[in-house]
Amino acid sequence: MGRDERGVTPQSEDFSAWYNELVAKAQLVDRGPAKGTMVIRPYGYRLWELLQGELDQRIKDTGHQNAYFPLLIPESYLRREAQHVEGFSPELAVVTHAGGKELEEPLVVRPTSETIIGEMMAKWVSSHRDLPLLLNQWANVVRWELRPRMFLRTTEFLWQEGHTAHADKADAMRETMLALDLYTEVARDIAAIPVVPGEKTAGERFAGAVRTFTIEGMMRDGKALQAGTSHYMGTNFAKAFEIQYTSETGRLELCHTTSWGMSTRMIGGVIMTHGDDKGLVLPPRLAPHQVVIVPIGRGDQALDAARDLAGRLKAAGVRVHVDDRAHLSPGYRFNDWELRGVPVRLELGPRDLESGTVVMAKRLGDEGKQTIPLDSVARIMPGVLEDFQALLLRRATGFRDAHTRTVDAWESFTDAVTSGWALALHCGSAACEDDIKAETAATPRCVPIGGASETGVCVRCDRPATYGTRVIFGRSY
Amino acid sequence: MGRDERGVTPQSEDFSAWYNELVAKAQLVDRGPAKGTMVIRPYGYRLWELLQGELDQRIKDTGHQNAYFPLLIPESYLRREAQHVEGFSPELAVVTHAGGKELEEPLVVRPTSETIIGEMMAKWVSSHRDLPLLLNQWANVVRWELRPRMFLRTTEFLWQEGHTAHADKADAMRETMLALDLYTEVARDIAAIPVVPGEKTAGERFAGAVRTFTIEGMMRDGKALQAGTSHYMGTNFAKAFEIQYTSETGRLELCHTTSWGMSTRMIGGVIMTHGDDKGLVLPPRLAPHQVVIVPIGRGDQALDAARDLAGRLKAAGVRVHVDDRAHLSPGYRFNDWELRGVPVRLELGPRDLESGTVVMAKRLGDEGKQTIPLDSVARIMPGVLEDFQALLLRRATGFRDAHTRTVDAWESFTDAVTSGWALALHCGSAACEDDIKAETAATPRCVPIGGASETGVCVRCDRPATYGTRVIFGRSY
């Protein structure tokens, strides 16, 4: 079948077209009717559920509790924190009418929940004994996007937002870094994305935050994707919403708060970190189907054997699917599962049944098709999947490192950011950042945590470098 | 401590006040700032998560797939199904401005998703091979409520909505009843609510449905709560959204669709089915803490022993919490966990430590406090909790049956519905239903499935009875 119907534009030809065609053809999403909205189809939603499960468990294990706060927020709440309202105002969707009447005060559809959660925290916290207050919410949020992109930038998206209140700065900063660690771990160990954790420069901070941390992943076009952020708010929101407590010595003190979020954007990251010209490549820990069995040939013999094998794989803890679409040719089905990124395909035809074997084809790797004994499949599969997961992380790490250059000269910088990241010293001035962006489209993605100490001059303006280490610059989503 | 601070108004004095005070004092919910919205606090949200997990598993096990559809729906979509828009128009919240501009077409915040899912189904279904299409969504919905009530009737609530498309009526009706069965099972086996499944009369149907089924539970004030509904839509939505398929014989046919939902309202049902004057009584399968251990006395000895015991209970699969609030008196803590409905409380004091025992107090039952060997606790607890779960269902069933009367005379009817349900023959006329409602505030809750065949005359108007069985009438939430 031709590319138009089944295949996708090669990445090297047009990465953006590759992405847009793939998310639709792999049945991850569909466009919603309202501008920039997306319908997450079952295959895409299952990916999200699996990611959610992993993240939710870690959030609970570290002492946070889930709660749920209202979608609709009085407009006046946002105005209480000056930077916050300035940052979010242009993106708000506003409910002006409800129950057949015009509302006295318009309600904003939450773009994020610091304000309404701040208001509730103020009610719930009174003593030092109420701290830390560690909350998390799984929710939909709405931000009006001018240039929507499925998963990456949609008018509505799904996420979790952690919101915590603490007695002092030290405790709040520990929390901020804890959340960043959770994100780094989930990205690396579950999504096989070797993200770099670091701090945003002042110009890239969250609206209302004192410090913003991020995890940045490199996509296969060399661009960076911000895949999760964690913010230390200082006492900004505590002041705006009067989140206060009485200390052990009886003094009234302001809380220090944090917030942190990871969203359906992460699915875009998985697609662009691992996918290739044949389609998606899914890490086993997130794959809705880790193994697909394609029975071949007429009659029920192969199908029965496939179902029997599926039962044994399921018992071994493997997510397995039997493709029983007998009206489609084997070749069509093979391509379909390659497009949809299933890690392992098992082909089961009449000849295999006779010889008691099965043909195994991995979505990635050098082995080609392998013929293996049918009765060994369930035993070896968990290991095969672990190896595949590790392969993806190794491959993505290799790609990232091969496309990251340590540069000191401006010419090297401009060259590096056309195909990947530049590690460069920077003066830290906003004007210089703007200048770099205007000329190269690259921005400071983060100041990596644990970067080697280094001093010198700014790659762009020759003024003394700040931050004490090299900054990652790159183009981004 | 007095009732004002810690206790709640007795049910017999004012059931409504009891409910409103309890949901707040047990820290299940708080009021949100926008009219009728609720903040679901961690204790309430955990209840919801546990219910969600049970329902979601059953939805998946029966072949449905989760997906996610946009929150914001073009207003014109609702108008495509005449009855649907008539039913929902008065309750809509409308986004008129977004991204700093007035929208060309206002967007409705979804009150339910038949329309937007119908639009997508039409895209996804073309052949009989695409059917049945079995989708489910976990989401928030908004319906502007004039008389909001926490959990029962809030402007925003959380729910799952199943939406399915089928080749014919028979298959769609099977699905409609399957969903009703799932709800009946979850209500009975998990929430310990002995609901009655049945069909709604024409006047109580969902806007746009051909047939509406419900599960009805009896609350401890004798009123009915509709705790889940399942609708057969016929081809109404298929016509409005052109959900069509080519049959095996090559003919273009309309799909038959269903939808079904269960929401956070169910939590209100749990509270009002089991709660008493001391507070909540939670069924173990939904209790965030199935067991709370209260260590008593100064020093770390009791606390250490409590934590050790908690570890063993956790290993036995029990959700256990250690109340380490040493600054509160034991009595205060006992009352607190009674208010919050924890099935089993374990008290561990210095004397218990010496004798190697623990005091067990169940939230309900005749045994009073029991002293049991410390080292038997983890072994017996799963059984104790199962028995407690069964006790709740037995007790609620007894209450329901004691407050349900089979009546033929109008005087008996009016008397029965002041304290419970009336099982009565009815003519089925809408005018007669209205008349009954005006005089008694009671409505037909459902025509029970499997009700004994019976003919005769209407309890109200003496015309011939329809439905072929008795109808449940009651006041309701």
PDB file of C-alpha atoms in Angstrom, chain B residues 216-451:
ATOM      1  CA  GLU B 216     -32.408   2.969  43.182  1.00  0.00           C
ATOM      2  CA  GLY B 217     -31.152   2.809  46.746  1.00  0.00           C
ATOM      3  CA  MET B 218     -33.063   3.609  49.918  1.00  0.00           C
ATOM      4  CA  MET B 219     -31.443   6.159  52.214  1.00  0.00           C
ATOM      5  CA  ARG B 220     -31.912   6.089  56.002  1.00  0.00           C
ATOM      6  CA  ASP B 221     -34.573   8.805  55.810  1.00  0.00           C
ATOM      7  CA  GLY B 222     -36.623   6.512  53.562  1.00  0.00           C
ATOM      8  CA  LYS B 223     -35.992   8.514  50.413  1.00  0.00           C
ATOM      9  CA  ALA B 224     -34.724   7.029  47.168  1.00  0.00           C
ATOM     10  CA  LEU B 225     -31.417   7.853  45.549  1.00  0.00           C
ATOM     11  CA  GLN B 226     -30.896   7.200  41.847  1.00  0.00           C
ATOM     12  CA  ALA B 227     -27.341   5.874  41.949  1.00  0.00           C
ATOM     13  CA  GLY B 228     -26.648   5.055  38.308  1.00  0.00           C
ATOM     14  CA  THR B 229     -28.517   5.043  34.997  1.00  0.00           C
ATOM     15  CA  SER B 230     -28.241   3.162  31.708  1.00  0.00           C
ATOM     16  CA  HIS B 231     -29.951   4.351  28.539  1.00  0.00           C
ATOM     17  CA  TYR B 232     -30.947   2.733  25.263  1.00  0.00           C
ATOM     18  CA  MET B 233     -30.975   5.581  22.744  1.00  0.00           C
ATOM     19  CA  GLY B 234     -32.453   3.677  19.829  1.00  0.00           C
ATOM     20  CA  THR B 235     -31.274   5.430  16.662  1.00  0.00           C
ATOM     21  CA  ASN B 236     -31.949   8.962  17.980  1.00  0.00           C
ATOM     22  CA  PHE B 237     -28.305   9.995  18.275  1.00  0.00           C
ATOM     23  CA  ALA B 238     -27.271   7.878  15.291  1.00  0.00           C
ATOM     24  CA  LYS B 239     -29.689   9.916  13.168  1.00  0.00           C
ATOM     25  CA  ALA B 240     -28.583  13.241  14.618  1.00  0.00           C
ATOM     26  CA  PHE B 241     -24.868  12.502  14.121  1.00  0.00           C
ATOM     27  CA  GLU B 242     -25.032  10.071  11.171  1.00  0.00           C
ATOM     28  CA  ILE B 243     -23.530   7.110  12.997  1.00  0.00           C
ATOM     29  CA  GLN B 244     -23.930   4.558  10.205  1.00  0.00           C
ATOM     30  CA  TYR B 245     -22.343   1.336   8.997  1.00  0.00           C
ATOM     31  CA  THR B 246     -22.356  -0.899   5.964  1.00  0.00           C
ATOM     32  CA  SER B 247     -23.838  -4.249   6.866  1.00  0.00           C
ATOM     33  CA  GLU B 248     -22.521  -7.642   5.726  1.00  0.00           C
ATOM     34  CA  THR B 249     -25.004  -7.497   2.874  1.00  0.00           C
ATOM     35  CA  GLY B 250     -23.723  -4.076   1.836  1.00  0.00           C
ATOM     36  CA  ARG B 251     -26.612  -1.968   3.114  1.00  0.00           C
ATOM     37  CA  LEU B 252     -26.138   1.330   4.914  1.00  0.00           C
ATOM     38  CA  GLU B 253     -27.699   1.046   8.382  1.00  0.00           C
ATOM     39  CA  LEU B 254     -28.060   3.321  11.405  1.00  0.00           C
ATOM     40  CA  CYS B 255     -26.356   2.269  14.617  1.00  0.00           C
ATOM     41  CA  HIS B 256     -28.234   1.764  17.864  1.00  0.00           C
ATOM     42  CA  THR B 257     -26.436   3.501  20.740  1.00  0.00           C
ATOM     43  CA  THR B 258     -26.382   3.402  24.531  1.00  0.00           C
ATOM     44  CA  SER B 259     -24.984   5.521  27.313  1.00  0.00           C
ATOM     45  CA  TRP B 260     -24.631   4.901  31.032  1.00  0.00           C
ATOM     46  CA  GLY B 261     -23.166   6.770  33.966  1.00  0.00           C
ATOM     47  CA  MET B 262     -22.250   6.511  37.629  1.00  0.00           C
ATOM     48  CA  SER B 263     -20.904   9.524  39.505  1.00  0.00           C
ATOM     49  CA  THR B 264     -19.572  10.991  42.756  1.00  0.00           C
ATOM     50  CA  ARG B 265     -23.258  11.040  43.755  1.00  0.00           C
ATOM     51  CA  MET B 266     -22.655   7.426  44.783  1.00  0.00           C
ATOM     52  CA  ILE B 267     -20.564   8.700  47.703  1.00  0.00           C
ATOM     53  CA  GLY B 268     -23.626  10.544  48.949  1.00  0.00           C
ATOM     54  CA  GLY B 269     -25.437   7.221  48.708  1.00  0.00           C
ATOM     55  CA  VAL B 270     -22.826   5.479  50.852  1.00  0.00           C
ATOM     56  CA  ILE B 271     -23.096   8.193  53.487  1.00  0.00           C
ATOM     57  CA  MET B 272     -26.901   8.155  53.649  1.00  0.00           C
ATOM     58  CA  THR B 273     -27.265   4.353  53.469  1.00  0.00           C
ATOM     59  CA  HIS B 274     -24.894   3.475  56.305  1.00  0.00           C
ATOM     60  CA  GLY B 275     -24.259   6.576  58.415  1.00  0.00           C
ATOM     61  CA  ASP B 276     -25.655   7.079  61.927  1.00  0.00           C
ATOM     62  CA  ASP B 277     -25.723   9.711  64.655  1.00  0.00           C
ATOM     63  CA  LYS B 278     -22.063   9.124  65.469  1.00  0.00           C
ATOM     64  CA  GLY B 279     -21.065   9.849  61.877  1.00  0.00           C
ATOM     65  CA  LEU B 280     -20.051   7.930  58.781  1.00  0.00           C
ATOM     66  CA  VAL B 281     -20.056   4.151  58.608  1.00  0.00           C
ATOM     67  CA  LEU B 282     -17.919   3.045  55.681  1.00  0.00           C
ATOM     68  CA  PRO B 283     -18.050  -0.332  53.964  1.00  0.00           C
ATOM     69  CA  PRO B 284     -14.558  -1.857  54.238  1.00  0.00           C
ATOM     70  CA  ARG B 285     -14.213  -2.206  50.464  1.00  0.00           C
ATOM     71  CA  LEU B 286     -14.448   1.588  50.094  1.00  0.00           C
ATOM     72  CA  ALA B 287     -12.923   2.732  53.382  1.00  0.00           C
ATOM     73  CA  PRO B 288      -9.709   4.733  52.889  1.00  0.00           C
ATOM     74  CA  HIS B 289      -8.615   3.324  56.250  1.00  0.00           C
ATOM     75  CA  GLN B 290     -10.145  -0.079  57.005  1.00  0.00           C
ATOM     76  CA  VAL B 291      -8.386  -0.183  60.355  1.00  0.00           C
ATOM     77  CA  VAL B 292      -7.031   2.644  62.482  1.00  0.00           C
ATOM     78  CA  ILE B 293      -4.597   1.919  65.299  1.00  0.00           C
ATOM     79  CA  VAL B 294      -4.612   4.405  68.171  1.00  0.00           C
ATOM     80  CA  PRO B 295      -1.474   4.109  70.334  1.00  0.00           C
ATOM     81  CA  ILE B 296      -2.057   5.329  73.892  1.00  0.00           C
ATOM     82  CA  GLY B 297       0.365   6.637  76.479  1.00  0.00           C
ATOM     83  CA  ARG B 298       3.562   8.596  76.627  1.00  0.00           C
ATOM     84  CA  GLY B 299       6.805   7.572  75.026  1.00  0.00           C
ATOM     85  CA  ASP B 300       7.445   5.627  71.870  1.00  0.00           C
ATOM     86  CA  GLN B 301       6.605   2.153  73.107  1.00  0.00           C
ATOM     87  CA  ALA B 302       2.958   2.067  72.045  1.00  0.00           C
ATOM     88  CA  LEU B 303       3.707   3.958  68.846  1.00  0.00           C
ATOM     89  CA  ASP B 304       6.443   1.515  67.881  1.00  0.00           C
ATOM     90  CA  ALA B 305       4.158  -1.434  68.577  1.00  0.00           C
ATOM     91  CA  ALA B 306       1.381   0.246  66.552  1.00  0.00           C
ATOM     92  CA  ARG B 307       3.679   0.713  63.586  1.00  0.00           C
ATOM     93  CA  ASP B 308       4.862  -2.847  63.817  1.00  0.00           C
ATOM     94  CA  LEU B 309       1.276  -4.089  63.858  1.00  0.00           C
ATOM     95  CA  ALA B 310       0.408  -1.784  60.954  1.00  0.00           C
ATOM     96  CA  GLY B 311       3.195  -3.358  58.931  1.00  0.00           C
ATOM     97  CA  ARG B 312       1.776  -6.819  59.518  1.00  0.00           C
ATOM     98  CA  LEU B 313      -1.763  -5.692  58.657  1.00  0.00           C
ATOM     99  CA  LYS B 314      -0.549  -4.038  55.472  1.00  0.00           C
ATOM    100  CA  ALA B 315       1.211  -7.255  54.500  1.00  0.00           C
ATOM    101  CA  ALA B 316      -2.122  -9.026  55.019  1.00  0.00           C
ATOM    102  CA  GLY B 317      -3.692  -6.678  52.462  1.00  0.00           C
ATOM    103  CA  VAL B 318      -5.429  -4.393  54.964  1.00  0.00           C
ATOM    104  CA  ARG B 319      -5.558  -0.593  54.488  1.00  0.00           C
ATOM    105  CA  VAL B 320      -4.354   0.560  57.895  1.00  0.00           C
ATOM    106  CA  HIS B 321      -3.551   3.931  59.442  1.00  0.00           C
ATOM    107  CA  VAL B 322      -1.660   4.726  62.651  1.00  0.00           C
ATOM    108  CA  ASP B 323      -3.049   7.766  64.453  1.00  0.00           C
ATOM    109  CA  ASP B 324       0.119   9.273  65.901  1.00  0.00           C
ATOM    110  CA  ARG B 325      -1.467  12.559  67.042  1.00  0.00           C
ATOM    111  CA  ALA B 326      -0.033  12.335  70.545  1.00  0.00           C
ATOM    112  CA  HIS B 327      -1.215  15.890  71.341  1.00  0.00           C
ATOM    113  CA  LEU B 328      -4.845  14.744  71.192  1.00  0.00           C
ATOM    114  CA  SER B 329      -6.496  12.661  73.915  1.00  0.00           C
ATOM    115  CA  PRO B 330      -7.396   9.035  73.187  1.00  0.00           C
ATOM    116  CA  GLY B 331     -11.090   9.856  73.600  1.00  0.00           C
ATOM    117  CA  TYR B 332     -10.898  12.648  71.064  1.00  0.00           C
ATOM    118  CA  ARG B 333      -9.205  10.383  68.579  1.00  0.00           C
ATOM    119  CA  PHE B 334     -11.727   7.561  69.141  1.00  0.00           C
ATOM    120  CA  ASN B 335     -14.591   9.951  68.423  1.00  0.00           C
ATOM    121  CA  ASP B 336     -12.803  11.318  65.406  1.00  0.00           C
ATOM    122  CA  TRP B 337     -12.485   7.908  63.747  1.00  0.00           C
ATOM    123  CA  GLU B 338     -16.063   7.054  64.620  1.00  0.00           C
ATOM    124  CA  LEU B 339     -17.155  10.276  62.940  1.00  0.00           C
ATOM    125  CA  ARG B 340     -15.058   9.365  59.924  1.00  0.00           C
ATOM    126  CA  GLY B 341     -16.560   5.904  59.722  1.00  0.00           C
ATOM    127  CA  VAL B 342     -13.502   3.662  60.038  1.00  0.00           C
ATOM    128  CA  PRO B 343     -14.772   0.044  60.273  1.00  0.00           C
ATOM    129  CA  VAL B 344     -12.319  -1.187  62.924  1.00  0.00           C
ATOM    130  CA  ARG B 345     -10.392   0.725  65.593  1.00  0.00           C
ATOM    131  CA  LEU B 346      -7.542  -0.899  67.504  1.00  0.00           C
ATOM    132  CA  GLU B 347      -6.470   0.635  70.795  1.00  0.00           C
ATOM    133  CA  LEU B 348      -2.978  -0.119  72.003  1.00  0.00           C
ATOM    134  CA  GLY B 349      -2.043   1.080  75.499  1.00  0.00           C
ATOM    135  CA  PRO B 350       0.621   0.244  78.108  1.00  0.00           C
ATOM    136  CA  ARG B 351      -1.523  -2.454  79.723  1.00  0.00           C
ATOM    137  CA  ASP B 352      -2.139  -4.087  76.318  1.00  0.00           C
ATOM    138  CA  LEU B 353       1.551  -4.098  75.600  1.00  0.00           C
ATOM    139  CA  GLU B 354       2.209  -5.903  78.892  1.00  0.00           C
ATOM    140  CA  SER B 355      -0.443  -8.530  78.253  1.00  0.00           C
ATOM    141  CA  GLY B 356       0.263  -8.882  74.524  1.00  0.00           C
ATOM    142  CA  THR B 357      -3.267  -7.891  73.585  1.00  0.00           C
ATOM    143  CA  VAL B 358      -5.083  -5.165  71.759  1.00  0.00           C
ATOM    144  CA  VAL B 359      -8.573  -3.713  72.162  1.00  0.00           C
ATOM    145  CA  MET B 360     -10.722  -3.970  69.046  1.00  0.00           C
ATOM    146  CA  ALA B 361     -13.772  -1.732  68.605  1.00  0.00           C
ATOM    147  CA  LYS B 362     -15.937  -2.152  65.525  1.00  0.00           C
ATOM    148  CA  ARG B 363     -17.829   0.865  64.204  1.00  0.00           C
ATOM    149  CA  LEU B 364     -21.089  -1.104  64.253  1.00  0.00           C
ATOM    150  CA  GLY B 365     -22.409  -4.274  65.861  1.00  0.00           C
ATOM    151  CA  ASP B 366     -23.341  -5.690  69.229  1.00  0.00           C
ATOM    152  CA  GLU B 367     -20.027  -7.016  70.488  1.00  0.00           C
ATOM    153  CA  GLY B 368     -18.744  -3.859  72.162  1.00  0.00           C
ATOM    154  CA  LYS B 369     -14.998  -3.696  72.718  1.00  0.00           C
ATOM    155  CA  GLN B 370     -13.101  -6.978  72.510  1.00  0.00           C
ATOM    156  CA  THR B 371      -9.655  -7.773  73.827  1.00  0.00           C
ATOM    157  CA  ILE B 372      -7.742  -9.995  71.417  1.00  0.00           C
ATOM    158  CA  PRO B 373      -4.197 -11.372  71.262  1.00  0.00           C
ATOM    159  CA  LEU B 374      -1.884  -8.970  69.456  1.00  0.00           C
ATOM    160  CA  ASP B 375      -0.360 -11.704  67.357  1.00  0.00           C
ATOM    161  CA  SER B 376      -3.740 -12.861  66.037  1.00  0.00           C
ATOM    162  CA  VAL B 377      -4.783  -9.457  64.687  1.00  0.00           C
ATOM    163  CA  ALA B 378      -3.282  -9.659  61.211  1.00  0.00           C
ATOM    164  CA  ARG B 379      -4.593 -13.197  60.741  1.00  0.00           C
ATOM    165  CA  ILE B 380      -8.202 -12.508  61.699  1.00  0.00           C
ATOM    166  CA  MET B 381      -8.573  -8.995  60.279  1.00  0.00           C
ATOM    167  CA  PRO B 382      -9.450  -9.847  56.652  1.00  0.00           C
ATOM    168  CA  GLY B 383     -12.295 -12.010  57.970  1.00  0.00           C
ATOM    169  CA  VAL B 384     -13.435  -9.345  60.427  1.00  0.00           C
ATOM    170  CA  LEU B 385     -13.629  -6.847  57.565  1.00  0.00           C
ATOM    171  CA  GLU B 386     -15.518  -9.246  55.292  1.00  0.00           C
ATOM    172  CA  ASP B 387     -18.024  -9.841  58.093  1.00  0.00           C
ATOM    173  CA  PHE B 388     -18.379  -6.103  58.603  1.00  0.00           C
ATOM    174  CA  GLN B 389     -19.002  -5.591  54.884  1.00  0.00           C
ATOM    175  CA  ALA B 390     -21.679  -8.307  54.964  1.00  0.00           C
ATOM    176  CA  LEU B 391     -23.247  -6.818  58.098  1.00  0.00           C
ATOM    177  CA  LEU B 392     -23.670  -3.469  56.357  1.00  0.00           C
ATOM    178  CA  LEU B 393     -25.395  -4.996  53.356  1.00  0.00           C
ATOM    179  CA  ARG B 394     -27.647  -7.109  55.604  1.00  0.00           C
ATOM    180  CA  ARG B 395     -28.527  -4.110  57.734  1.00  0.00           C
ATOM    181  CA  ALA B 396     -29.287  -1.898  54.730  1.00  0.00           C
ATOM    182  CA  THR B 397     -31.367  -4.630  53.112  1.00  0.00           C
ATOM    183  CA  GLY B 398     -33.342  -5.077  56.334  1.00  0.00           C
ATOM    184  CA  PHE B 399     -33.922  -1.347  56.559  1.00  0.00           C
ATOM    185  CA  ARG B 400     -35.050  -1.125  52.956  1.00  0.00           C
ATOM    186  CA  ASP B 401     -37.442  -4.050  53.298  1.00  0.00           C
ATOM    187  CA  ALA B 402     -38.847  -2.746  56.578  1.00  0.00           C
ATOM    188  CA  HIS B 403     -39.571   0.584  54.897  1.00  0.00           C
ATOM    189  CA  THR B 404     -41.119  -0.785  51.726  1.00  0.00           C
ATOM    190  CA  ARG B 405     -44.853  -1.463  51.760  1.00  0.00           C
ATOM    191  CA  THR B 406     -47.050  -3.143  49.205  1.00  0.00           C
ATOM    192  CA  VAL B 407     -50.106  -0.918  49.021  1.00  0.00           C
ATOM    193  CA  ASP B 408     -53.385  -0.902  47.151  1.00  0.00           C
ATOM    194  CA  ALA B 409     -55.331   1.834  48.963  1.00  0.00           C
ATOM    195  CA  TRP B 410     -54.485   5.508  48.399  1.00  0.00           C
ATOM    196  CA  GLU B 411     -54.341   6.211  52.166  1.00  0.00           C
ATOM    197  CA  SER B 412     -51.783   3.451  52.624  1.00  0.00           C
ATOM    198  CA  PHE B 413     -49.810   4.873  49.711  1.00  0.00           C
ATOM    199  CA  THR B 414     -49.623   8.388  51.122  1.00  0.00           C
ATOM    200  CA  ASP B 415     -48.625   6.976  54.490  1.00  0.00           C
ATOM    201  CA  ALA B 416     -45.976   4.632  53.057  1.00  0.00           C
ATOM    202  CA  VAL B 417     -44.136   7.328  51.121  1.00  0.00           C
ATOM    203  CA  THR B 418     -43.698   9.541  54.180  1.00  0.00           C
ATOM    204  CA  SER B 419     -41.202   7.052  55.613  1.00  0.00           C
ATOM    205  CA  GLY B 420     -40.151   4.845  52.711  1.00  0.00           C
ATOM    206  CA  TRP B 421     -41.247   3.261  49.479  1.00  0.00           C
ATOM    207  CA  ALA B 422     -44.657   2.166  48.249  1.00  0.00           C
ATOM    208  CA  LEU B 423     -45.012  -0.767  45.877  1.00  0.00           C
ATOM    209  CA  ALA B 424     -48.147   0.067  43.946  1.00  0.00           C
ATOM    210  CA  LEU B 425     -49.964  -0.633  40.712  1.00  0.00           C
ATOM    211  CA  HIS B 426     -50.099   2.343  38.374  1.00  0.00           C
ATOM    212  CA  CYS B 427     -51.951   3.357  35.246  1.00  0.00           C
ATOM    213  CA  GLY B 428     -48.798   4.780  33.639  1.00  0.00           C
ATOM    214  CA  SER B 429     -50.355   8.128  32.703  1.00  0.00           C
ATOM    215  CA  ALA B 430     -48.091  11.160  33.042  1.00  0.00           C
ATOM    216  CA  ALA B 431     -50.980  13.251  34.363  1.00  0.00           C
ATOM    217  CA  CYS B 432     -51.588  10.730  37.131  1.00  0.00           C
ATOM    218  CA  GLU B 433     -47.850  10.701  37.979  1.00  0.00           C
ATOM    219  CA  ASP B 434     -47.942  14.501  38.235  1.00  0.00           C
ATOM    220  CA  ASP B 435     -50.995  14.326  40.427  1.00  0.00           C
ATOM    221  CA  ILE B 436     -49.309  11.843  42.798  1.00  0.00           C
ATOM    222  CA  LYS B 437     -46.211  13.997  42.941  1.00  0.00           C
ATOM    223  CA  ALA B 438     -48.171  17.161  43.677  1.00  0.00           C
ATOM    224  CA  GLU B 439     -50.008  15.505  46.535  1.00  0.00           C
ATOM    225  CA  THR B 440     -47.247  13.371  48.124  1.00  0.00           C
ATOM    226  CA  ALA B 441     -43.910  14.564  46.678  1.00  0.00           C
ATOM    227  CA  ALA B 442     -43.395  10.931  45.631  1.00  0.00           C
ATOM    228  CA  THR B 443     -42.482   9.876  42.082  1.00  0.00           C
ATOM    229  CA  PRO B 444     -42.234   6.510  40.358  1.00  0.00           C
ATOM    230  CA  ARG B 445     -38.617   5.517  41.062  1.00  0.00           C
ATOM    231  CA  CYS B 446     -38.665   2.507  38.766  1.00  0.00           C
ATOM    232  CA  VAL B 447     -40.500  -0.491  37.471  1.00  0.00           C
ATOM    233  CA  PRO B 448     -38.378  -3.196  39.125  1.00  0.00           C
ATOM    234  CA  ILE B 449     -36.804  -5.788  36.882  1.00  0.00           C
ATOM    235  CA  GLY B 450     -38.161  -9.218  37.704  1.00  0.00           C
ATOM    236  CA  GLY B 451     -41.085  -7.871  39.696  1.00  0.00           C
TER     237      GLY B 451
END
